[in-house]
mmCIF file of C-alpha atoms and ligand atoms in Angstrom:
data_model
loop_
_atom_site.group_PDB
_atom_site.id
_atom_site.type_symbol
_atom_site.label_atom_id
_atom_site.label_comp_id
_atom_site.label_asym_id
_atom_site.label_seq_id
_atom_site.Cartn_x
_atom_site.Cartn_y
_atom_site.Cartn_z
ATOM 1 C CA MET A 1 0.000 0.000 0.000
ATOM 2 C CA LYS A 2 1.386 3.407 -0.972
ATOM 3 C CA ASP A 3 1.590 6.342 1.469
ATOM 4 C CA ILE A 4 -1.624 8.360 1.185
ATOM 5 C CA LEU A 5 0.263 11.563 2.006
ATOM 6 C CA THR A 6 1.926 11.193 -1.420
ATOM 7 C CA ALA A 7 -1.358 10.634 -3.302
ATOM 8 C CA PRO A 8 -1.936 13.116 -6.152
ATOM 9 C CA PHE A 9 -5.472 13.844 -4.910
ATOM 10 C CA VAL A 10 -4.129 14.818 -1.434
ATOM 11 C CA GLU A 11 -1.487 16.969 -3.163
ATOM 12 C CA ASP A 12 -4.231 18.620 -5.260
ATOM 13 C CA MET A 13 -6.231 19.468 -2.123
ATOM 14 C CA LYS A 14 -3.134 20.821 -0.350
ATOM 15 C CA LYS A 15 -2.127 22.998 -3.281
ATOM 16 C CA VAL A 16 -5.534 24.434 -4.037
ATOM 17 C CA THR A 17 -6.443 25.237 -0.402
ATOM 18 C CA ALA A 18 -3.052 26.934 0.157
ATOM 19 C CA ASN A 19 -3.473 28.916 -3.042
ATOM 20 C CA MET A 20 -7.022 29.989 -2.189
ATOM 21 C CA TYR A 21 -5.932 31.010 1.314
ATOM 22 C CA ARG A 22 -3.174 33.142 -0.217
ATOM 23 C CA GLN A 23 -5.732 34.850 -2.448
ATOM 24 C CA GLY A 24 -7.406 36.020 0.783
ATOM 25 C CA TRP A 25 -10.640 34.226 -0.112
ATOM 26 C CA ASP A 26 -10.729 31.746 2.774
ATOM 27 C CA GLU A 27 -10.443 33.543 6.085
ATOM 28 C CA ARG A 28 -10.659 31.387 9.196
ATOM 29 C CA ASN A 29 -12.760 28.308 8.324
ATOM 30 C CA GLY A 30 -14.238 29.907 5.192
ATOM 31 C CA GLY A 31 -14.579 27.733 2.120
ATOM 32 C CA ASN A 32 -14.889 24.030 1.460
ATOM 33 C CA ILE A 33 -13.978 21.607 -1.329
ATOM 34 C CA SER A 34 -15.134 18.136 -2.308
ATOM 35 C CA TYR A 35 -13.448 16.040 -4.994
ATOM 36 C CA MET A 36 -14.863 12.731 -6.231
ATOM 37 C CA LEU A 37 -12.213 10.014 -6.528
ATOM 38 C CA GLU A 38 -12.073 6.764 -8.470
ATOM 39 C CA GLU A 39 -12.198 3.597 -6.364
ATOM 40 C CA ASP A 40 -9.097 2.155 -8.127
ATOM 41 C CA GLN A 41 -7.175 5.341 -7.460
ATOM 42 C CA VAL A 42 -7.959 5.263 -3.711
ATOM 43 C CA ALA A 43 -7.363 1.479 -3.399
ATOM 44 C CA GLU A 44 -3.656 2.074 -4.107
ATOM 45 C CA TYR A 45 -3.460 3.950 -0.781
ATOM 46 C CA LEU A 46 -6.241 2.681 1.506
ATOM 47 C CA ASP A 47 -7.875 -0.618 2.451
ATOM 48 C CA LEU A 48 -11.393 0.117 1.234
ATOM 49 C CA THR A 49 -12.878 -2.545 3.534
ATOM 50 C CA HIS A 50 -11.659 -0.630 6.601
ATOM 51 C CA VAL A 51 -14.209 1.945 7.770
ATOM 52 C CA ILE A 52 -12.860 4.086 10.644
ATOM 53 C CA ARG A 53 -16.326 5.315 11.682
ATOM 54 C CA THR A 54 -19.638 6.282 10.119
ATOM 55 C CA ILE A 55 -21.145 9.776 10.112
ATOM 56 C CA PRO A 56 -24.784 10.515 9.187
ATOM 57 C CA THR A 57 -25.149 13.115 6.427
ATOM 58 C CA GLY A 58 -28.762 14.122 7.145
ATOM 59 C CA PHE A 59 -29.951 13.822 3.550
ATOM 60 C CA ASP A 60 -30.457 11.237 0.844
ATOM 61 C CA ALA A 61 -27.636 10.784 -1.662
ATOM 62 C CA THR A 62 -28.797 7.465 -3.136
ATOM 63 C CA GLU A 63 -27.355 8.409 -6.542
ATOM 64 C CA LEU A 64 -23.896 8.571 -4.981
ATOM 65 C CA ILE A 65 -23.899 5.238 -3.103
ATOM 66 C CA GLY A 66 -20.384 3.776 -3.188
ATOM 67 C CA LYS A 67 -18.847 7.006 -4.454
ATOM 68 C CA ILE A 68 -15.727 8.245 -2.675
ATOM 69 C CA PHE A 69 -14.900 11.900 -1.969
ATOM 70 C CA ILE A 70 -12.037 13.765 -0.364
ATOM 71 C CA VAL A 71 -13.644 16.649 1.552
ATOM 72 C CA THR A 72 -12.403 19.528 3.717
ATOM 73 C CA GLY A 73 -13.388 19.287 7.401
ATOM 74 C CA THR A 74 -15.926 21.410 9.255
ATOM 75 C CA GLY A 75 -14.389 24.243 11.272
ATOM 76 C CA LYS A 76 -11.030 23.610 9.658
ATOM 77 C CA TYR A 77 -8.885 26.365 8.152
ATOM 78 C CA PHE A 78 -7.665 26.216 4.539
ATOM 79 C CA LYS A 79 -4.354 27.659 5.727
ATOM 80 C CA ASN A 80 -3.728 24.518 7.818
ATOM 81 C CA VAL A 81 -4.500 21.830 5.213
ATOM 82 C CA GLU A 82 -1.013 21.801 3.688
ATOM 83 C CA GLY A 83 0.696 21.234 7.059
ATOM 84 C CA ASP A 84 -1.719 18.615 8.416
ATOM 85 C CA PRO A 85 -3.901 17.052 5.728
ATOM 86 C CA GLU A 86 -4.954 14.099 7.892
ATOM 87 C CA THR A 87 -6.680 16.362 10.443
ATOM 88 C CA ASN A 88 -8.118 18.916 8.053
ATOM 89 C CA LEU A 89 -9.309 16.576 5.277
ATOM 90 C CA GLY A 90 -11.255 13.329 5.207
ATOM 91 C CA ILE A 91 -12.006 10.643 2.647
ATOM 92 C CA ILE A 92 -15.609 9.451 2.826
ATOM 93 C CA ARG A 93 -17.676 6.886 0.924
ATOM 94 C CA ILE A 94 -21.449 7.136 0.674
ATOM 95 C CA ALA A 95 -22.797 3.981 2.356
ATOM 96 C CA ALA A 96 -25.450 1.610 0.988
ATOM 97 C CA ASP A 97 -28.255 3.477 2.810
ATOM 98 C CA GLY A 98 -27.437 6.681 0.902
ATOM 99 C CA THR A 99 -27.580 8.776 4.085
ATOM 100 C CA THR A 100 -24.389 7.751 5.895
ATOM 101 C CA ALA A 101 -20.785 8.619 5.146
ATOM 102 C CA GLU A 102 -18.151 5.965 5.853
ATOM 103 C CA LEU A 103 -14.905 7.569 6.936
ATOM 104 C CA LEU A 104 -11.956 5.837 5.225
ATOM 105 C CA TRP A 105 -9.211 8.294 6.200
ATOM 106 C CA GLY A 106 -8.689 11.671 7.891
ATOM 107 C CA TYR A 107 -10.612 13.895 10.327
ATOM 108 C CA LYS A 108 -7.982 12.532 12.708
ATOM 109 C CA ASP A 109 -9.094 14.660 15.675
ATOM 110 C CA GLY A 110 -12.611 13.179 15.595
ATOM 111 C CA GLY A 111 -13.890 15.828 13.206
ATOM 112 C CA ARG A 112 -16.306 15.568 10.320
ATOM 113 C CA PHE A 113 -16.912 16.883 6.827
ATOM 114 C CA THR A 114 -17.842 20.476 6.000
ATOM 115 C CA SER A 115 -21.212 21.790 7.165
ATOM 116 C CA GLU A 116 -21.863 22.530 3.488
ATOM 117 C CA LEU A 117 -21.855 18.824 2.513
ATOM 118 C CA PRO A 118 -25.530 19.037 1.383
ATOM 119 C CA ALA A 119 -24.710 21.740 -1.198
ATOM 120 C CA HIS A 120 -21.649 19.760 -2.298
ATOM 121 C CA LEU A 121 -23.199 16.313 -2.718
ATOM 122 C CA MET A 122 -26.460 17.621 -4.172
ATOM 123 C CA SER A 123 -24.419 19.652 -6.687
ATOM 124 C CA HIS A 124 -22.267 16.595 -7.526
ATOM 125 C CA MET A 125 -25.443 14.617 -8.277
ATOM 126 C CA VAL A 126 -26.734 17.267 -10.671
ATOM 127 C CA ARG A 127 -23.422 17.940 -12.410
ATOM 128 C CA LEU A 128 -22.694 14.198 -12.864
ATOM 129 C CA ARG A 129 -26.025 13.847 -14.679
ATOM 130 C CA LYS A 130 -24.916 16.649 -17.016
ATOM 131 C CA ASP A 131 -21.309 15.514 -17.419
ATOM 132 C CA PRO A 132 -19.955 12.080 -16.418
ATOM 133 C CA ASN A 133 -16.465 13.621 -16.192
ATOM 134 C CA HIS A 134 -17.524 16.129 -13.528
ATOM 135 C CA ARG A 135 -15.484 15.708 -10.297
ATOM 136 C CA VAL A 136 -14.993 18.879 -8.191
ATOM 137 C CA VAL A 137 -17.237 21.231 -6.198
ATOM 138 C CA MET A 138 -15.558 24.248 -4.604
ATOM 139 C CA HIS A 139 -16.979 26.925 -2.305
ATOM 140 C CA THR A 140 -15.078 30.057 -1.309
ATOM 141 C CA HIS A 141 -15.490 33.721 -0.303
ATOM 142 C CA PRO A 142 -13.665 35.713 -3.005
ATOM 143 C CA THR A 143 -13.369 39.314 -1.860
ATOM 144 C CA ASN A 144 -14.438 41.252 -4.929
ATOM 145 C CA THR A 145 -17.185 38.825 -5.921
ATOM 146 C CA LEU A 146 -18.593 39.207 -2.444
ATOM 147 C CA ALA A 147 -18.189 43.006 -2.576
ATOM 148 C CA MET A 148 -20.043 43.043 -5.890
ATOM 149 C CA THR A 149 -23.035 41.250 -4.350
ATOM 150 C CA HIS A 150 -23.387 44.229 -1.978
ATOM 151 C CA VAL A 151 -23.710 46.795 -4.753
ATOM 152 C CA HIS A 152 -25.043 44.947 -7.816
ATOM 153 C CA GLU A 153 -28.524 43.574 -8.393
ATOM 154 C CA LEU A 154 -28.723 39.857 -7.617
ATOM 155 C CA ASP A 155 -30.321 39.034 -10.948
ATOM 156 C CA GLU A 156 -28.672 36.244 -12.952
ATOM 157 C CA LYS A 157 -28.961 37.893 -16.327
ATOM 158 C CA LYS A 158 -27.778 41.293 -15.098
ATOM 159 C CA PHE A 159 -25.019 39.865 -12.901
ATOM 160 C CA THR A 160 -23.663 37.602 -15.666
ATOM 161 C CA HIS A 161 -23.893 40.419 -18.193
ATOM 162 C CA THR A 162 -21.897 42.800 -15.991
ATOM 163 C CA ILE A 163 -19.220 40.160 -15.396
ATOM 164 C CA TRP A 164 -19.029 39.207 -19.096
ATOM 165 C CA GLU A 165 -18.655 42.883 -19.961
ATOM 166 C CA MET A 166 -15.617 43.327 -17.678
ATOM 167 C CA CYS A 167 -13.126 41.296 -19.695
ATOM 168 C CA THR A 168 -13.263 39.751 -23.138
ATOM 169 C CA GLU A 169 -12.579 36.158 -22.118
ATOM 170 C CA CYS A 170 -15.272 35.792 -19.442
ATOM 171 C CA ILE A 171 -17.892 34.701 -21.958
ATOM 172 C CA VAL A 172 -15.411 32.135 -23.291
ATOM 173 C CA VAL A 173 -14.683 30.687 -19.822
ATOM 174 C CA PHE A 174 -18.323 30.506 -18.683
ATOM 175 C CA PRO A 175 -20.629 30.881 -21.686
ATOM 176 C CA ASP A 176 -23.281 29.175 -19.545
ATOM 177 C CA GLY A 177 -23.298 32.225 -17.233
ATOM 178 C CA ILE A 178 -23.558 32.536 -13.463
ATOM 179 C CA GLY A 179 -26.461 31.427 -11.277
ATOM 180 C CA VAL A 180 -27.298 33.717 -8.368
ATOM 181 C CA LEU A 181 -29.009 32.952 -5.056
ATOM 182 C CA PRO A 182 -30.216 35.631 -2.643
ATOM 183 C CA TRP A 183 -28.866 35.716 0.909
ATOM 184 C CA MET A 184 -29.851 32.488 2.671
ATOM 185 C CA VAL A 185 -28.934 30.677 5.888
ATOM 186 C CA CYS A 186 -25.957 28.455 5.022
ATOM 187 C CA GLY A 187 -24.999 24.933 6.064
ATOM 188 C CA ASN A 188 -28.393 23.272 5.627
ATOM 189 C CA ASN A 189 -30.287 21.130 3.132
ATOM 190 C CA GLU A 190 -32.394 24.065 1.902
ATOM 191 C CA ILE A 191 -29.432 26.050 0.561
ATOM 192 C CA GLY A 192 -28.005 22.747 -0.712
ATOM 193 C CA GLU A 193 -31.142 22.061 -2.729
ATOM 194 C CA ALA A 194 -31.290 25.644 -4.028
ATOM 195 C CA THR A 195 -27.629 25.463 -5.095
ATOM 196 C CA ALA A 196 -28.106 22.116 -6.811
ATOM 197 C CA ARG A 197 -31.153 23.447 -8.706
ATOM 198 C CA LYS A 198 -28.953 26.248 -10.055
ATOM 199 C CA MET A 199 -26.274 23.678 -10.975
ATOM 200 C CA GLU A 200 -28.786 22.243 -13.489
ATOM 201 C CA GLU A 201 -27.989 25.283 -15.631
ATOM 202 C CA TYR A 202 -24.748 26.725 -14.314
ATOM 203 C CA ARG A 203 -21.286 25.597 -13.172
ATOM 204 C CA LEU A 204 -21.013 28.783 -11.120
ATOM 205 C CA VAL A 205 -23.467 29.828 -8.417
ATOM 206 C CA VAL A 206 -23.051 33.041 -6.431
ATOM 207 C CA TRP A 207 -24.467 33.076 -2.911
ATOM 208 C CA GLY A 208 -25.466 36.698 -2.322
ATOM 209 C CA LEU A 209 -23.462 38.341 0.502
ATOM 210 C CA HIS A 210 -21.632 35.075 1.185
ATOM 211 C CA GLY A 211 -19.497 33.662 -1.648
ATOM 212 C CA ILE A 212 -19.502 31.427 -4.674
ATOM 213 C CA TYR A 213 -19.726 27.769 -5.735
ATOM 214 C CA GLY A 214 -17.921 26.345 -8.736
ATOM 215 C CA ALA A 215 -18.152 22.890 -10.321
ATOM 216 C CA GLY A 216 -15.778 21.303 -12.809
ATOM 217 C CA ARG A 217 -13.854 18.282 -14.069
ATOM 218 C CA ASP A 218 -10.703 18.967 -12.067
ATOM 219 C CA MET A 219 -9.173 21.463 -9.641
ATOM 220 C CA ASP A 220 -7.711 23.686 -12.353
ATOM 221 C CA GLU A 221 -10.956 24.004 -14.257
ATOM 222 C CA THR A 222 -13.016 24.681 -11.130
ATOM 223 C CA PHE A 223 -10.517 27.107 -9.614
ATOM 224 C CA GLY A 224 -10.170 28.787 -13.014
ATOM 225 C CA LEU A 225 -13.920 29.413 -13.244
ATOM 226 C CA ILE A 226 -13.993 31.090 -9.830
ATOM 227 C CA GLU A 227 -10.740 32.962 -10.425
ATOM 228 C CA THR A 228 -12.115 34.422 -13.661
ATOM 229 C CA VAL A 229 -15.320 35.631 -11.990
ATOM 230 C CA GLU A 230 -13.248 37.140 -9.188
ATOM 231 C CA LYS A 231 -10.955 38.958 -11.646
ATOM 232 C CA ALA A 232 -13.975 40.430 -13.443
ATOM 233 C CA ALA A 233 -15.596 41.385 -10.110
ATOM 234 C CA GLN A 234 -12.352 43.120 -9.129
ATOM 235 C CA LEU A 235 -12.476 45.126 -12.355
ATOM 236 C CA TYR A 236 -16.111 45.991 -11.650
ATOM 237 C CA MET A 237 -15.265 47.216 -8.151
ATOM 238 C CA LEU A 238 -12.419 49.312 -9.613
ATOM 239 C CA ILE A 239 -14.540 51.016 -12.266
ATOM 240 C CA ALA A 240 -18.174 50.924 -11.102
ATOM 241 C CA HIS A 241 -18.007 54.438 -9.621
ATOM 242 C CA LEU A 242 -16.083 55.974 -12.562
ATOM 243 C CA PRO A 243 -17.470 57.263 -15.862
ATOM 244 C CA HIS A 244 -17.508 54.363 -18.341
ATOM 245 C CA VAL A 245 -15.918 55.650 -21.536
ATOM 246 C CA ASN A 246 -15.495 52.284 -23.270
ATOM 247 C CA THR A 247 -17.311 49.004 -22.925
ATOM 248 C CA ILE A 248 -17.521 45.643 -24.660
ATOM 249 C CA ARG A 249 -20.803 45.858 -26.549
ATOM 250 C CA ASP A 250 -23.260 42.971 -26.794
ATOM 251 C CA GLU A 251 -22.521 42.472 -30.522
ATOM 252 C CA GLU A 252 -18.869 42.086 -29.558
ATOM 253 C CA LEU A 253 -19.639 39.533 -26.819
ATOM 254 C CA LYS A 254 -21.667 37.611 -29.405
ATOM 255 C CA ALA A 255 -18.779 37.826 -31.883
ATOM 256 C CA VAL A 256 -16.308 36.394 -29.327
ATOM 257 C CA ALA A 257 -18.657 33.531 -28.383
ATOM 258 C CA GLU A 258 -19.208 32.732 -32.061
ATOM 259 C CA ALA A 259 -15.500 32.968 -32.890
ATOM 260 C CA PHE A 260 -14.892 30.249 -30.255
ATOM 261 C CA GLY A 261 -17.869 28.201 -31.475
ATOM 262 C CA LEU A 262 -19.543 28.309 -28.050
ATOM 263 C CA GLU A 263 -23.080 27.568 -26.933
ATOM 264 C CA TYR A 264 -23.774 30.591 -24.771
ATOM 265 C CA ARG A 265 -26.719 32.171 -22.928
ATOM 266 C CA LYS A 266 -28.000 34.247 -25.841
ATOM 267 C CA ASP A 267 -30.889 35.418 -23.640
ATOM 268 C CA PHE A 268 -28.321 37.099 -21.337
ATOM 269 C CA LEU A 269 -27.370 39.551 -24.110
ATOM 270 C CA ASN A 270 -29.635 42.425 -25.125
ATOM 271 C CA LEU A 271 -29.634 41.888 -28.877
HETATM 272 O O1 LIG B 301 -17.081 26.224 5.839
HETATM 273 O O2 LIG B 301 -17.678 28.735 4.132
HETATM 274 O O3 LIG B 301 -20.296 28.408 4.083
HETATM 275 C C1 LIG B 301 -17.319 27.552 6.081
HETATM 276 C C2 LIG B 301 -18.163 28.123 5.040
HETATM 277 C C3 LIG B 301 -19.609 27.918 5.161
HETATM 278 ZN ZN1 LIG B 302 -19.029 29.964 3.017
#
């Protein structure tokens, strides 16, 4: 059996949490990540018949029975993952009842998965139906994106349009746009269900006055989606109060999307 601390999926979690912390997006215990792993991949490092303990999830994830995820721990700080992955991360498998998580590794201090597990697993279910190669759900509190939700209408069409308008490549990175939820209580099944409903249409979901969710096939893609929104939101916060002399017009956004042969939210442009 190989040493799990050398596993590429543990390395991926260490690198991305450290990077997100350095961006200033994940203060204290802010943010959480879940990454679906292949059984074969995990079997190189862990005895899959050995369950350390079971933890109820509080919701039904029948579609994910047998699936294995590496997930950040509740109350844990992104800044500490790199130095002590076994305390700050856990590897769980959804048990045969669909409502229990079997802990295979991690949460060494008796901890458990993120309080946002409902939003994560419900989003995984929806995204896997859309794309069998989907693997990662990421939640974080990017500063400018969050600032923008204080001063911009929380309307999906208007929010996406403003972000697309900020830099030419936004429409190329997320032609499917950005879903937006109003402020809601976090950490429960209700916000999980609302997030997953948005994931039917979008790989990005903004939680008003809280943060953002991204979904993708790997860490780079998912981080890249969020990073691109955050860059555009930063531009918006830099220019919103200044006279706008130049802008990318809707015909130009359409021209970029067409030049890249993309299916995009045509109804989000005013043409
Ligand atoms: O895990 O970000 O939304 C802390 C959070 C909850
Ligand atoms: Zn949060």
